[in-house]
Each structure stands twice: as C-alpha cells, then as structure tokens.
Amino acid sequence: QQQQQQEHDLPHPRDVMLAVDFELVVGQVSLRHPQCMLHDGKMHLPLQLAWVPFAHVFRKALVESLALYSRAYTVLLGDDADRLESVFSRVRDQHRQWVAQLGAQLPSLSMDSLGLAALARRQDVDQHSQFYPLCMQFYHSKLRSSHHLKHEGRLVYSVFLKGLGLPVQECLALFKEEFLQSMSADQYAKKRYEYSFRHLYGLEGSRIDRKPFSCSAIVERFTCPFKQFDVDTLYQTLDNFVTLAPSWKAALLPRKDSATAAAAA
C-alpha cells in the first residue's frame, strides 16, 4: 500500500521539466517554444525534448575525440604507424577512385542540364519538384493532394522554396491557391497564413533571414521518409517520386520483398 501511495505521488511525465545549462541547447531549441522556459541561465525542457542536450554533448565529445585521435594516433600506434598509414593511404585512394567512377556514370545535374530556369514563378514548381529531395517531394505532393499543410510542412517547405529563389508573392499565391480549395476565404484570412509566410521570408516579426533546413535538421526535427516511414510506405514513396534507371530500380525495390520475407520469418 505504501508503494502504491508513492507511485501515486509521482508527477505525471508531462509535468516533469529538465533544467540544463543554456549553452547546451543554443540553436537547438527555440526560445519561443511554448513548453520551454529560460530562467537564471538554465533552459527548462519538457521530457520529450530531453534528448536535445544529450545529443549536443555526444556530438561535441565525438568531434573532440576524433580531433584528439587525429593528432595522437601516430604516437599511440608506435612502430605500427608507418604500416597502418600505408593501409589508410590505399583505402583513401580506393575511395577516391570509386567516387570518380561513380561520378562518371552519373549525369551532371545542374539547372541548365535539367532544362530548368530559376524558380521565379509558382507555375514552375511542379516541374522543379521532380528534382527535389524525397522529403520535399513528399511535402509538395501533400500540398497538391490535400490542398493543405500543417505547421511543420508550411515551415519546412516554404523556407525550401525561398532557398530556391521563389519570390515571396509567388509563394503566397501558391499556398493561397491550394488552401482555398480546402477552406473558405474567411477561414484562410482568420488563420493569418500570409503573415506566417511573410514571417518565414524574413519580412515580418524578427525579420530573420531563414535558410532551408539541412538534411540533419529534418532528420532530427521534421519528417524524413527514410527515418520515419515504414518499409511499405517508404518503397511506395520511392516508386512514386524517384525517377530511377530500370537497372537501379530493379536493384533497389526488390529489397522490400527481402525485408518483408525476413520479417515474416
């Protein structure tokens, strides 16, 4: 009974806050996050964000350890240093040759070689989208099919379009045309979507010149198909969005059957 009383007295996980030094989360957690609070040099985080400072400490330790090893490995290896250096040199040479051979087999991808002009009009977005990374193709397809994107999608995709050079007025028109197919003009105005997009372009509020999110940021914070989709959804997405040579597709897609068979076994 005493144990049950103690368990009953424990706070609910959503009420637990983790206090960490502010410098451990600089650039990782927004000061405006509704569940975070900065006080006396400490950032108070909800449990679902507790991984952020740990990831920061791990990355810092990893970088520092690799830097230390790169300076000290000749001393640590002693008599084996020369022999292993020759091995490392051969590995580097092999890697360079492999990259060069792979590059020679792939077409040179540039705006000109793809027959694309700079993204200056919303009418060109569909043409450009076939060359987007898979995550952005997912957001673009979602916008076209459902005529709406939630906050995450609007944030990531609009900043991505900004990075491609799409003018703010064209971005506003693109989202408005889609959103008005799923809501009324009054609903659209009430949500203040246009202010939000102008804010993301750095034209309102704090006027931050936002850059497109990096791959690692999308993996950690947003929707990365390769990380979050199950096997069936991922391969369906790849099959729908990615244009591959038949030989590449034949090499890639059968892995789904192998993964399914392994899971069944």
XYZ file of N, CA and C in Angstrom:
795
model
N 0.828 -1.205 0.000
C 0.000 0.000 0.000
C 0.873 1.271 0.000
N 1.986 1.211 0.768
C 2.895 2.351 0.800
C 3.511 2.575 -0.576
N 3.875 1.458 -1.271
C 4.454 1.578 -2.612
C 3.448 2.189 -3.576
N 2.185 1.772 -3.484
C 1.154 2.321 -4.343
C 0.975 3.820 -4.091
N 1.065 4.217 -2.809
C 0.937 5.629 -2.463
C 2.094 6.441 -3.053
N 3.322 5.843 -2.994
C 4.481 6.526 -3.550
C 4.345 6.687 -5.056
N 3.861 5.627 -5.744
C 3.670 5.713 -7.185
C 2.597 6.738 -7.514
N 1.590 6.817 -6.662
C 0.516 7.784 -6.888
C 1.026 9.214 -6.742
N 2.025 9.403 -5.861
C 2.560 10.736 -5.610
C 3.530 11.201 -6.701
N 3.990 10.296 -7.562
C 4.931 10.682 -8.609
C 4.249 11.620 -9.601
N 4.955 12.637 -10.079
C 4.345 13.560 -11.049
C 4.147 12.887 -12.400
N 3.184 13.361 -13.149
C 2.972 12.853 -14.499
C 4.143 13.293 -15.377
N 4.603 12.434 -16.308
C 5.747 12.807 -17.162
C 5.585 14.149 -17.862
N 4.350 14.511 -18.235
C 4.180 15.790 -18.935
C 4.411 16.984 -18.022
N 4.424 16.744 -16.683
C 4.649 17.831 -15.738
C 6.108 17.926 -15.302
N 6.948 17.003 -15.778
C 8.352 16.979 -15.382
C 9.162 17.844 -16.336
N 9.999 18.728 -15.792
C 10.858 19.585 -16.595
C 12.318 19.275 -16.283
N 13.148 19.317 -17.297
C 14.582 19.082 -17.142
C 15.309 20.411 -17.287
N 16.091 20.792 -16.272
C 16.840 22.050 -16.302
C 18.273 21.765 -16.733
N 18.704 22.392 -17.831
C 20.061 22.186 -18.343
C 20.685 23.551 -18.621
N 22.011 23.570 -18.661
C 22.710 24.817 -18.987
C 22.276 25.305 -20.359
N 22.059 26.602 -20.458
C 21.522 27.192 -21.679
C 22.403 26.897 -22.883
N 23.740 26.892 -22.702
C 24.625 26.720 -23.856
C 24.498 25.325 -24.487
N 23.907 24.380 -23.765
C 23.744 23.032 -24.323
C 22.626 22.952 -25.348
N 21.760 23.944 -25.382
C 20.623 23.888 -26.307
C 20.565 25.102 -27.227
N 21.619 25.935 -27.209
C 21.634 27.102 -28.091
C 21.561 26.645 -29.543
N 20.634 27.209 -30.283
C 20.472 26.844 -31.682
C 19.714 25.555 -31.911
N 19.389 24.840 -30.833
C 18.678 23.568 -30.961
C 17.212 23.692 -30.563
N 16.923 24.562 -29.615
C 15.560 24.751 -29.128
C 15.221 26.237 -29.191
N 14.089 26.557 -29.741
C 13.685 27.950 -29.858
C 13.344 28.527 -28.483
N 13.779 29.782 -28.275
C 13.422 30.459 -27.030
C 11.926 30.705 -26.937
N 11.254 30.629 -28.082
C 9.811 30.858 -28.104
C 9.009 29.568 -28.034
N 9.690 28.460 -27.824
C 8.986 27.179 -27.719
C 7.983 27.265 -26.567
N 6.725 26.914 -26.826
C 5.697 27.120 -25.796
C 5.905 26.306 -24.532
N 6.689 25.219 -24.603
C 6.875 24.374 -23.430
C 8.230 24.587 -22.759
N 9.024 25.514 -23.262
C 10.351 25.749 -22.699
C 10.391 27.095 -21.973
N 11.281 27.179 -20.996
C 11.398 28.408 -20.224
C 12.863 28.633 -19.875
N 13.344 29.838 -20.092
C 14.717 30.205 -19.750
C 14.702 30.984 -18.442
N 15.470 30.514 -17.463
C 15.493 31.176 -16.159
C 16.847 30.967 -15.511
N 17.492 32.081 -15.157
C 18.733 32.047 -14.398
C 19.793 31.180 -15.085
N 19.928 31.335 -16.391
C 20.952 30.606 -17.138
C 20.622 29.160 -17.427
N 19.429 28.727 -17.073
C 19.015 27.351 -17.305
C 17.821 27.327 -18.262
N 17.860 26.374 -19.189
C 16.709 26.142 -20.048
C 15.931 24.965 -19.476
N 14.660 25.204 -19.204
C 13.798 24.162 -18.649
C 13.033 23.520 -19.800
N 13.287 22.219 -20.004
C 12.745 21.499 -21.143
C 11.750 20.442 -20.692
N 10.693 20.187 -21.467
C 9.827 19.038 -21.180
C 10.568 17.753 -21.509
N 10.110 16.646 -20.961
C 10.825 15.380 -21.129
C 10.977 14.972 -22.586
N 9.988 15.326 -23.446
C 10.090 14.900 -24.834
C 11.218 15.599 -25.581
N 11.788 16.664 -24.990
C 12.938 17.342 -25.596
C 14.234 17.057 -24.832
N 14.185 16.111 -23.927
C 15.364 15.825 -23.110
C 16.532 15.302 -23.939
N 16.252 14.742 -25.117
C 17.318 14.207 -25.958
C 18.215 15.307 -26.515
N 17.728 16.552 -26.587
C 18.478 17.634 -27.253
C 19.834 17.882 -26.583
N 19.898 18.138 -25.269
C 21.224 18.379 -24.670
C 22.124 17.149 -24.710
N 21.533 15.959 -24.594
C 22.350 14.748 -24.655
C 22.967 14.581 -26.035
N 22.194 14.877 -27.076
C 22.722 14.799 -28.442
C 23.834 15.816 -28.641
N 23.657 17.012 -28.061
C 24.684 18.052 -28.172
C 25.980 17.595 -27.503
N 25.878 17.060 -26.301
C 27.063 16.605 -25.573
C 27.746 15.461 -26.326
N 26.940 14.536 -26.870
C 27.521 13.408 -27.600
C 28.268 13.885 -28.839
N 27.632 14.795 -29.624
C 28.293 15.288 -30.837
C 29.591 16.016 -30.493
N 29.543 16.837 -29.427
C 30.743 17.577 -29.023
C 31.857 16.624 -28.607
N 31.507 15.617 -27.817
C 32.511 14.648 -27.369
C 33.077 13.863 -28.547
N 32.225 13.517 -29.495
C 32.676 12.759 -30.660
C 33.660 13.578 -31.492
N 33.305 14.847 -31.749
C 34.191 15.717 -32.537
C 35.526 15.910 -31.829
N 35.481 16.163 -30.522
C 36.715 16.385 -29.777
C 37.570 15.123 -29.740
N 36.939 13.960 -29.597
C 37.693 12.703 -29.553
C 38.356 12.406 -30.893
N 37.625 12.660 -31.980
C 38.203 12.426 -33.301
C 39.371 13.382 -33.562
N 39.217 14.632 -33.132
C 40.308 15.589 -33.307
C 41.536 15.177 -32.500
N 41.305 14.714 -31.261
C 42.405 14.259 -30.415
C 43.097 13.051 -31.023
N 42.300 12.116 -31.528
C 42.883 10.908 -32.111
C 43.689 11.238 -33.362
N 43.181 12.179 -34.179
C 43.892 12.513 -35.409
C 45.266 13.097 -35.115
N 45.415 13.755 -33.957
C 46.698 14.329 -33.581
C 47.611 13.308 -32.902
N 47.017 12.340 -32.249
C 47.812 11.460 -31.392
C 47.986 10.047 -31.931
N 47.351 9.730 -33.075
C 47.349 8.313 -33.447
C 48.746 7.799 -33.815
N 49.614 8.674 -34.366
C 50.963 8.215 -34.703
C 51.738 7.848 -33.445
N 51.497 8.595 -32.354
C 52.174 8.278 -31.091
C 51.601 7.002 -30.496
N 50.267 6.867 -30.571
C 49.621 5.700 -29.968
C 49.977 4.418 -30.702
N 50.120 4.504 -32.024
C 50.392 3.302 -32.804
C 51.851 2.875 -32.739
N 52.742 3.801 -32.436
C 54.157 3.470 -32.294
C 54.749 2.897 -33.571
N 55.344 1.704 -33.450
C 56.017 1.075 -34.589
C 55.062 0.704 -35.705
N 53.774 0.574 -35.409
C 52.807 0.196 -36.438
C 52.311 1.384 -37.247
N 52.729 2.594 -36.900
C 52.186 3.784 -37.544
C 52.448 3.798 -39.037
N 53.710 3.512 -39.431
C 54.049 3.552 -40.859
C 53.279 2.503 -41.635
N 53.196 1.305 -41.067
C 52.493 0.226 -41.771
C 51.014 0.554 -41.934
N 50.374 1.039 -40.877
C 48.950 1.350 -40.955
C 48.693 2.590 -41.798
N 49.627 3.528 -41.817
C 49.455 4.710 -42.663
C 49.406 4.307 -44.127
N 50.191 3.319 -44.510
C 50.133 2.849 -45.896
C 48.785 2.194 -46.193
N 48.226 1.514 -45.193
C 46.895 0.917 -45.368
C 45.846 2.013 -45.522
N 45.908 3.013 -44.645
C 44.958 4.122 -44.723
C 45.068 4.835 -46.068
N 46.299 4.994 -46.551
C 46.510 5.681 -47.826
C 45.862 4.910 -48.967
N 46.007 3.585 -48.957
C 45.383 2.769 -50.011
C 43.862 2.849 -49.946
N 43.318 2.859 -48.716
C 41.866 2.981 -48.566
C 41.390 4.309 -49.131
N 42.114 5.403 -48.826
C 41.733 6.712 -49.362
C 41.783 6.724 -50.884
N 42.842 6.118 -51.443
C 42.967 6.080 -52.900
C 41.830 5.289 -53.527
N 41.484 4.162 -52.922
C 40.390 3.348 -53.438
C 39.074 4.103 -53.382
N 38.868 4.843 -52.281
C 37.629 5.616 -52.137
C 37.554 6.702 -53.198
N 38.660 7.397 -53.447
C 38.666 8.439 -54.487
C 38.356 7.839 -55.862
N 38.942 6.682 -56.153
C 38.685 6.037 -57.449
C 37.226 5.633 -57.582
N 36.663 5.120 -56.487
C 35.264 4.699 -56.525
C 34.348 5.884 -56.757
N 34.630 7.003 -56.063
C 33.810 8.204 -56.239
C 33.928 8.723 -57.663
N 35.155 8.711 -58.206
C 35.350 9.195 -59.569
C 34.614 8.316 -60.579
N 34.671 6.998 -60.389
C 33.974 6.094 -61.302
C 32.467 6.277 -61.216
N 31.959 6.433 -59.990
C 30.531 6.646 -59.822
C 30.102 7.955 -60.462
N 30.906 9.010 -60.260
C 30.575 10.302 -60.839
C 30.559 10.272 -62.357
N 31.447 9.463 -62.945
C 31.490 9.371 -64.404
C 30.252 8.679 -64.961
N 29.615 7.819 -64.149
C 28.431 7.092 -64.605
C 27.155 7.912 -64.459
N 27.213 8.959 -63.652
C 26.014 9.760 -63.391
C 26.022 11.016 -64.254
N 24.839 11.453 -64.690
C 24.786 12.698 -65.455
C 25.093 13.885 -64.564
N 25.622 14.916 -65.144
C 25.886 16.149 -64.409
C 24.571 16.890 -64.200
N 24.215 17.096 -62.948
C 22.937 17.721 -62.632
C 23.143 19.195 -62.330
N 22.562 20.028 -63.135
C 22.576 21.465 -62.917
C 21.277 22.015 -63.464
N 20.975 23.249 -63.152
C 19.748 23.859 -63.660
C 19.729 23.816 -65.184
N 20.886 24.102 -65.811
C 20.939 24.134 -67.271
C 20.789 22.735 -67.857
N 21.520 21.750 -67.275
C 21.456 20.405 -67.835
C 20.075 19.785 -67.672
N 19.332 20.216 -66.657
C 17.984 19.705 -66.447
C 16.943 20.487 -67.249
N 17.386 21.510 -67.936
C 16.463 22.315 -68.731
C 15.545 23.158 -67.879
N 16.019 23.570 -66.710
C 15.193 24.344 -65.785
C 15.687 25.772 -65.690
N 14.751 26.692 -65.668
C 15.089 28.080 -65.377
C 15.040 28.266 -63.866
N 15.554 29.389 -63.383
C 15.465 29.685 -61.950
C 13.997 29.703 -61.528
N 13.757 29.249 -60.304
C 12.379 29.142 -59.820
C 11.865 30.532 -59.468
N 11.250 31.183 -60.449
C 10.762 32.546 -60.254
C 9.243 32.625 -60.277
N 8.569 31.548 -60.706
C 7.106 31.570 -60.809
C 6.535 30.318 -60.152
N 5.411 30.459 -59.524
C 4.768 29.303 -58.891
C 4.349 28.265 -59.927
N 4.106 28.681 -61.168
C 3.697 27.744 -62.213
C 4.806 26.746 -62.545
N 6.050 27.057 -62.155
C 7.178 26.172 -62.470
C 7.491 25.190 -61.342
N 6.765 25.296 -60.232
C 7.103 24.480 -59.064
C 6.944 22.994 -59.364
N 5.877 22.616 -60.055
C 5.665 21.197 -60.353
C 6.819 20.625 -61.172
N 7.297 21.388 -62.151
C 8.397 20.919 -62.979
C 9.661 20.740 -62.144
N 9.920 21.687 -61.276
C 11.099 21.598 -60.420
C 10.979 20.467 -59.405
N 9.772 20.173 -58.959
C 9.586 19.254 -57.831
C 10.101 17.851 -58.112
N 10.165 17.464 -59.378
C 10.648 16.108 -59.670
C 12.127 15.946 -59.333
N 12.827 17.067 -59.100
C 14.239 17.013 -58.745
C 14.469 17.360 -57.275
N 13.396 17.497 -56.521
C 13.520 17.771 -55.091
C 14.060 16.543 -54.362
N 14.667 16.727 -53.179
C 14.922 15.582 -52.305
C 13.593 14.953 -51.889
N 13.649 13.711 -51.491
C 12.424 12.944 -51.249
C 11.524 13.608 -50.209
N 12.095 14.197 -49.175
C 11.273 14.830 -48.139
C 10.480 16.003 -48.714
N 11.106 16.792 -49.587
C 10.409 17.937 -50.178
C 9.388 17.491 -51.225
N 9.678 16.402 -51.924
C 8.676 15.846 -52.830
C 7.446 15.399 -52.044
N 7.681 14.845 -50.863
C 6.569 14.413 -50.006
C 5.704 15.609 -49.607
N 6.345 16.703 -49.143
C 5.583 17.893 -48.746
C 4.842 18.495 -49.946
N 5.510 18.545 -51.096
C 4.874 19.126 -52.282
C 3.665 18.290 -52.701
N 3.826 16.972 -52.697
C 2.714 16.093 -53.057
C 1.559 16.242 -52.079
N 1.894 16.380 -50.801
C 0.870 16.553 -49.771
C 0.096 17.842 -50.011
N 0.807 18.911 -50.353
C 0.155 20.196 -50.623
C -0.787 20.075 -51.809
N -0.358 19.419 -52.880
C -1.178 19.302 -54.079
C -2.370 18.368 -53.880
N -2.201 17.316 -53.106
C -3.267 16.324 -52.962
C -4.309 16.716 -51.905
N -3.862 17.264 -50.777
C -4.787 17.618 -49.694
C -5.106 19.102 -49.656
N -4.397 19.897 -50.448
C -4.592 21.354 -50.509
C -4.381 22.001 -49.140
N -3.466 21.423 -48.386
C -3.174 21.986 -47.066
C -1.888 21.362 -46.557
N -1.180 22.091 -45.713
C -0.035 21.569 -44.981
C -0.140 22.044 -43.545
N 0.198 21.166 -42.603
C 0.239 21.566 -41.202
C 1.457 22.461 -40.969
N 1.595 22.937 -39.734
C 2.638 23.919 -39.425
C 4.016 23.425 -39.858
N 4.351 22.179 -39.537
C 5.663 21.641 -39.897
C 5.900 21.733 -41.396
N 4.904 21.290 -42.177
C 5.049 21.312 -43.627
C 5.176 22.717 -44.180
N 4.365 23.631 -43.655
C 4.443 25.019 -44.124
C 5.813 25.624 -43.815
N 6.320 25.348 -42.621
C 7.611 25.885 -42.213
C 8.729 25.363 -43.114
N 8.818 24.054 -43.243
C 9.939 23.448 -43.966
C 9.853 23.735 -45.461
N 8.657 23.562 -46.033
C 8.535 23.670 -47.481
C 8.635 25.111 -47.971
N 8.041 26.054 -47.246
C 8.109 27.449 -47.689
C 9.537 27.980 -47.615
N 10.273 27.615 -46.578
C 11.670 28.046 -46.471
C 12.514 27.388 -47.568
N 12.174 26.148 -47.915
C 12.862 25.469 -49.020
C 12.617 26.212 -50.332
N 11.373 26.593 -50.584
C 11.054 27.359 -51.803
C 11.772 28.707 -51.801
N 11.841 29.337 -50.640
C 12.586 30.589 -50.522
C 14.037 30.378 -50.918
N 14.627 29.274 -50.453
C 16.013 28.979 -50.792
C 16.220 28.741 -52.275
N 15.192 28.248 -52.969
C 15.276 28.043 -54.411
C 15.089 29.333 -55.193
N 14.732 30.404 -54.503
C 14.598 31.690 -55.160
C 13.182 32.104 -55.486
N 12.179 31.347 -55.026
C 10.799 31.715 -55.320
C 10.448 33.005 -54.580
N 10.033 34.059 -55.295
C 9.694 35.326 -54.630
C 8.532 35.147 -53.654
N 8.491 35.995 -52.651
C 7.501 35.852 -51.600
C 6.079 35.954 -52.153
N 5.828 36.849 -53.110
C 4.481 36.989 -53.654
C 4.046 35.723 -54.388
N 4.987 35.066 -55.059
C 4.669 33.815 -55.744
C 4.403 32.702 -54.728
N 5.158 32.708 -53.642
C 4.942 31.717 -52.580
C 3.573 31.914 -51.935
N 3.226 33.151 -51.642
C 1.921 33.455 -51.060
C 0.798 32.989 -51.990
N 0.953 33.266 -53.279
C -0.083 32.893 -54.237
C -0.201 31.380 -54.364
N 0.945 30.679 -54.339
C 0.936 29.213 -54.439
C 0.146 28.595 -53.296
N 0.458 28.980 -52.066
C -0.228 28.398 -50.918
C -1.692 28.840 -50.861
N -1.962 30.075 -51.208
C -3.341 30.560 -51.157
C -4.218 29.798 -52.152
N -3.712 29.591 -53.352
C -4.482 28.862 -54.365
C -4.812 27.458 -53.891
N -3.865 26.801 -53.234
C -4.099 25.445 -52.745
C -5.027 25.444 -51.532
N -4.754 26.323 -50.572
C -5.521 26.320 -49.328
C -6.992 26.670 -49.564
N -7.251 27.548 -50.530
C -8.637 27.952 -50.791
C -9.457 26.834 -51.428
N -8.805 25.738 -51.781
C -9.536 24.574 -52.269
C -10.005 23.680 -51.120
N -9.528 23.963 -49.913
C -9.924 23.152 -48.762
C -10.545 23.982 -47.643
N -10.640 25.300 -47.822
C -11.240 26.162 -46.807
C -11.776 27.419 -47.471
N -12.584 28.140 -46.727
C -13.148 29.381 -47.255
C -12.128 30.514 -47.158
N -12.397 31.601 -47.874
C -11.521 32.765 -47.822
C -11.493 33.356 -46.414
N -12.637 33.327 -45.710
C -12.678 33.846 -44.335
C -11.794 33.016 -43.404
N -11.846 31.680 -43.560
C -11.007 30.812 -42.740
C -9.531 31.066 -43.023
N -9.222 31.243 -44.288
C -7.827 31.493 -44.673
C -7.329 32.798 -44.051
N -8.149 33.838 -44.110
C -7.761 35.131 -43.543
C -7.649 35.053 -42.022
N -8.565 34.312 -41.389
C -8.574 34.213 -39.934
C -7.317 33.532 -39.415
N -6.783 32.578 -40.179
C -5.581 31.847 -39.767
C -4.305 32.664 -39.943
N -4.398 33.786 -40.648
C -3.253 34.676 -40.860
C -2.080 33.932 -41.509
N -2.405 33.115 -42.498
C -1.358 32.366 -43.176
C -0.373 33.288 -43.892
N -0.868 34.352 -44.500
C 0.017 35.220 -45.272
C 1.056 35.879 -44.355
N 0.640 36.289 -43.169
C 1.602 36.850 -42.211
C 2.652 35.801 -41.872
N 2.216 34.558 -41.685
C 3.144 33.489 -41.328
C 4.191 33.277 -42.411
N 3.749 33.249 -43.683
C 4.704 33.040 -44.772
C 5.646 34.239 -44.920
N 5.116 35.435 -44.762
C 5.974 36.617 -44.836
C 6.992 36.615 -43.680
N 6.571 36.117 -42.529
C 7.474 35.994 -41.382
C 8.606 35.029 -41.718
N 8.272 33.892 -42.364
C 9.286 32.908 -42.716
C 10.250 33.445 -43.777
N 9.772 34.379 -44.579
C 10.632 35.022 -45.575
C 11.448 36.163 -44.972
N 11.265 36.429 -43.676
C 12.023 37.484 -43.014
C 11.488 38.872 -43.241
N 10.191 38.971 -43.575
C 9.594 40.269 -43.869
C 8.678 40.769 -42.760
N 8.496 39.966 -41.723
C 7.658 40.345 -40.584
C 8.354 39.918 -39.298
N 7.849 40.428 -38.182
C 8.351 39.997 -36.876
C 9.826 40.296 -36.679
N 10.584 39.273 -36.285
C 12.014 39.453 -36.009
C 12.838 39.600 -37.275
N 12.235 39.361 -38.439
C 12.882 39.545 -39.750
C 14.180 38.743 -39.873
N 14.112 37.502 -39.448
C 15.259 36.599 -39.570
C 15.342 36.085 -41.009
N 16.534 36.127 -41.572
C 16.737 35.610 -42.928
C 16.930 34.095 -42.833
N 15.850 33.364 -42.915
C 15.895 31.919 -42.710
C 16.480 31.208 -43.930
N 17.247 30.175 -43.663
C 17.810 29.333 -44.704
C 17.076 27.991 -44.713
N 17.081 27.291 -45.838
C 16.455 25.953 -45.864
C 17.084 25.050 -44.809
N 16.276 24.195 -44.218
C 16.771 23.284 -43.187
C 17.702 22.248 -43.803
N 18.752 21.931 -43.090
C 19.692 20.910 -43.544
C 19.062 19.525 -43.420
N 19.697 18.566 -44.075
C 19.205 17.188 -44.004
C 19.189 16.696 -42.556
N 20.274 16.984 -41.809
C 20.331 16.505 -40.424
C 19.241 17.141 -39.570
N 18.918 18.422 -39.826
C 17.860 19.088 -39.067
C 16.506 18.457 -39.364
N 16.272 18.107 -40.623
C 14.999 17.470 -40.995
C 14.905 16.092 -40.365
N 16.008 15.356 -40.364
C 16.015 14.021 -39.748
C 15.677 14.124 -38.264
N 16.232 15.119 -37.577
C 16.052 15.236 -36.137
C 14.705 15.831 -35.748
N 14.182 16.778 -36.559
C 13.049 17.582 -36.095
C 11.774 17.431 -36.916
N 11.896 16.976 -38.164
C 10.735 17.003 -39.044
C 10.499 15.620 -39.652
N 9.896 15.578 -40.838
C 9.542 14.308 -41.462
C 10.601 13.908 -42.477
N 11.367 12.884 -42.152
C 12.329 12.285 -43.084
C 11.784 10.926 -43.492
N 11.426 10.733 -44.763
C 10.858 9.441 -45.183
C 11.760 8.259 -44.839
N 13.069 8.439 -44.979
C 13.984 7.322 -44.742
C 14.044 6.936 -43.264
N 13.721 7.875 -42.384
C 13.770 7.576 -40.952
C 12.416 7.155 -40.396
N 11.338 7.792 -40.861
C 10.058 7.653 -40.175
C 9.037 6.778 -40.902
N 9.206 6.564 -42.207
C 8.230 5.744 -42.919
C 8.499 4.263 -42.666
N 7.431 3.466 -42.608
C 7.639 2.025 -42.546
C 8.099 1.532 -43.918
N 8.475 0.266 -44.000
C 9.082 -0.263 -45.223
C 8.151 -0.114 -46.417
N 6.888 -0.511 -46.253
C 5.946 -0.447 -47.375
C 5.753 0.986 -47.858
N 5.566 1.914 -46.925
C 5.332 3.313 -47.294
C 6.568 3.917 -47.951
N 7.740 3.588 -47.432
C 8.969 4.138 -47.996
C 9.161 3.687 -49.439
N 8.994 2.393 -49.682
C 9.216 1.903 -51.045
C 8.136 2.394 -51.998
N 6.918 2.563 -51.508
C 5.871 3.131 -52.349
C 6.196 4.582 -52.689
N 6.713 5.317 -51.690
C 7.099 6.704 -51.921
C 8.235 6.799 -52.926
N 9.233 5.935 -52.769
C 10.342 5.920 -53.721
C 9.849 5.595 -55.125
N 8.962 4.627 -55.207
C 8.460 4.220 -56.517
C 7.638 5.333 -57.169
N 6.944 6.122 -56.355
C 6.103 7.195 -56.891
C 6.904 8.423 -57.306
N 7.908 8.775 -56.500
C 8.552 10.064 -56.663
C 9.911 10.027 -57.339
N 10.654 8.949 -57.166
C 12.042 8.936 -57.618
C 12.134 8.302 -58.999
N 12.689 9.044 -59.951
C 12.881 8.534 -61.297
C 14.252 7.871 -61.371
N 14.252 6.552 -61.447
C 15.493 5.796 -61.497
C 15.588 5.024 -62.801
N 16.822 4.791 -63.230
C 17.027 3.903 -64.371
C 16.502 2.522 -64.002
N 15.977 1.747 -64.987
C 15.420 0.423 -64.677
C 16.373 -0.461 -63.896
N 17.666 -0.417 -64.225
C 18.625 -1.272 -63.522
C 18.769 -0.863 -62.060
N 18.717 0.471 -61.791
C 18.816 0.957 -60.416
C 17.571 0.579 -59.638
N 16.408 0.734 -60.272
C 15.163 0.412 -59.580
C 15.078 -1.085 -59.288
N 15.513 -1.903 -60.248
C 15.493 -3.355 -60.042
C 16.398 -3.763 -58.896
N 17.505 -3.023 -58.728
C 18.430 -3.329 -57.638
C 17.906 -2.855 -56.301
N 17.107 -1.788 -56.306
C 16.642 -1.176 -55.055
C 15.353 -1.783 -54.544
N 14.317 -1.838 -55.402
C 12.982 -2.191 -54.935
C 12.831 -3.638 -54.469
N 13.556 -4.624 -55.049
C 13.396 -5.980 -54.529
C 13.783 -6.130 -53.069
N 14.553 -5.199 -52.544
C 14.928 -5.287 -51.126
C 13.709 -5.248 -50.232
N 12.640 -4.656 -50.706
C 11.395 -4.638 -49.944
C 10.915 -6.069 -49.709
N 10.933 -6.893 -50.776
C 10.491 -8.274 -50.651
C 11.378 -9.042 -49.691
N 12.686 -8.774 -49.753
C 13.605 -9.452 -48.852
C 13.340 -9.058 -47.406
N 13.101 -7.738 -47.194
C 12.817 -7.263 -45.825
C 11.530 -7.842 -45.313
N 10.503 -7.931 -46.197
C 9.222 -8.488 -45.785
C 9.353 -9.969 -45.439
N 10.121 -10.685 -46.267
C 10.315 -12.117 -46.021
C 11.063 -12.347 -44.722
N 12.072 -11.487 -44.476
C 12.852 -11.626 -43.236
C 11.980 -11.369 -42.018
N 11.109 -10.359 -42.127
C 10.211 -10.038 -41.012
C 9.245 -11.172 -40.753
N 8.742 -11.795 -41.845
C 7.799 -12.891 -41.698
C 8.452 -14.114 -41.060
N 9.739 -14.320 -41.417
C 10.456 -15.464 -40.851
C 10.698 -15.263 -39.364
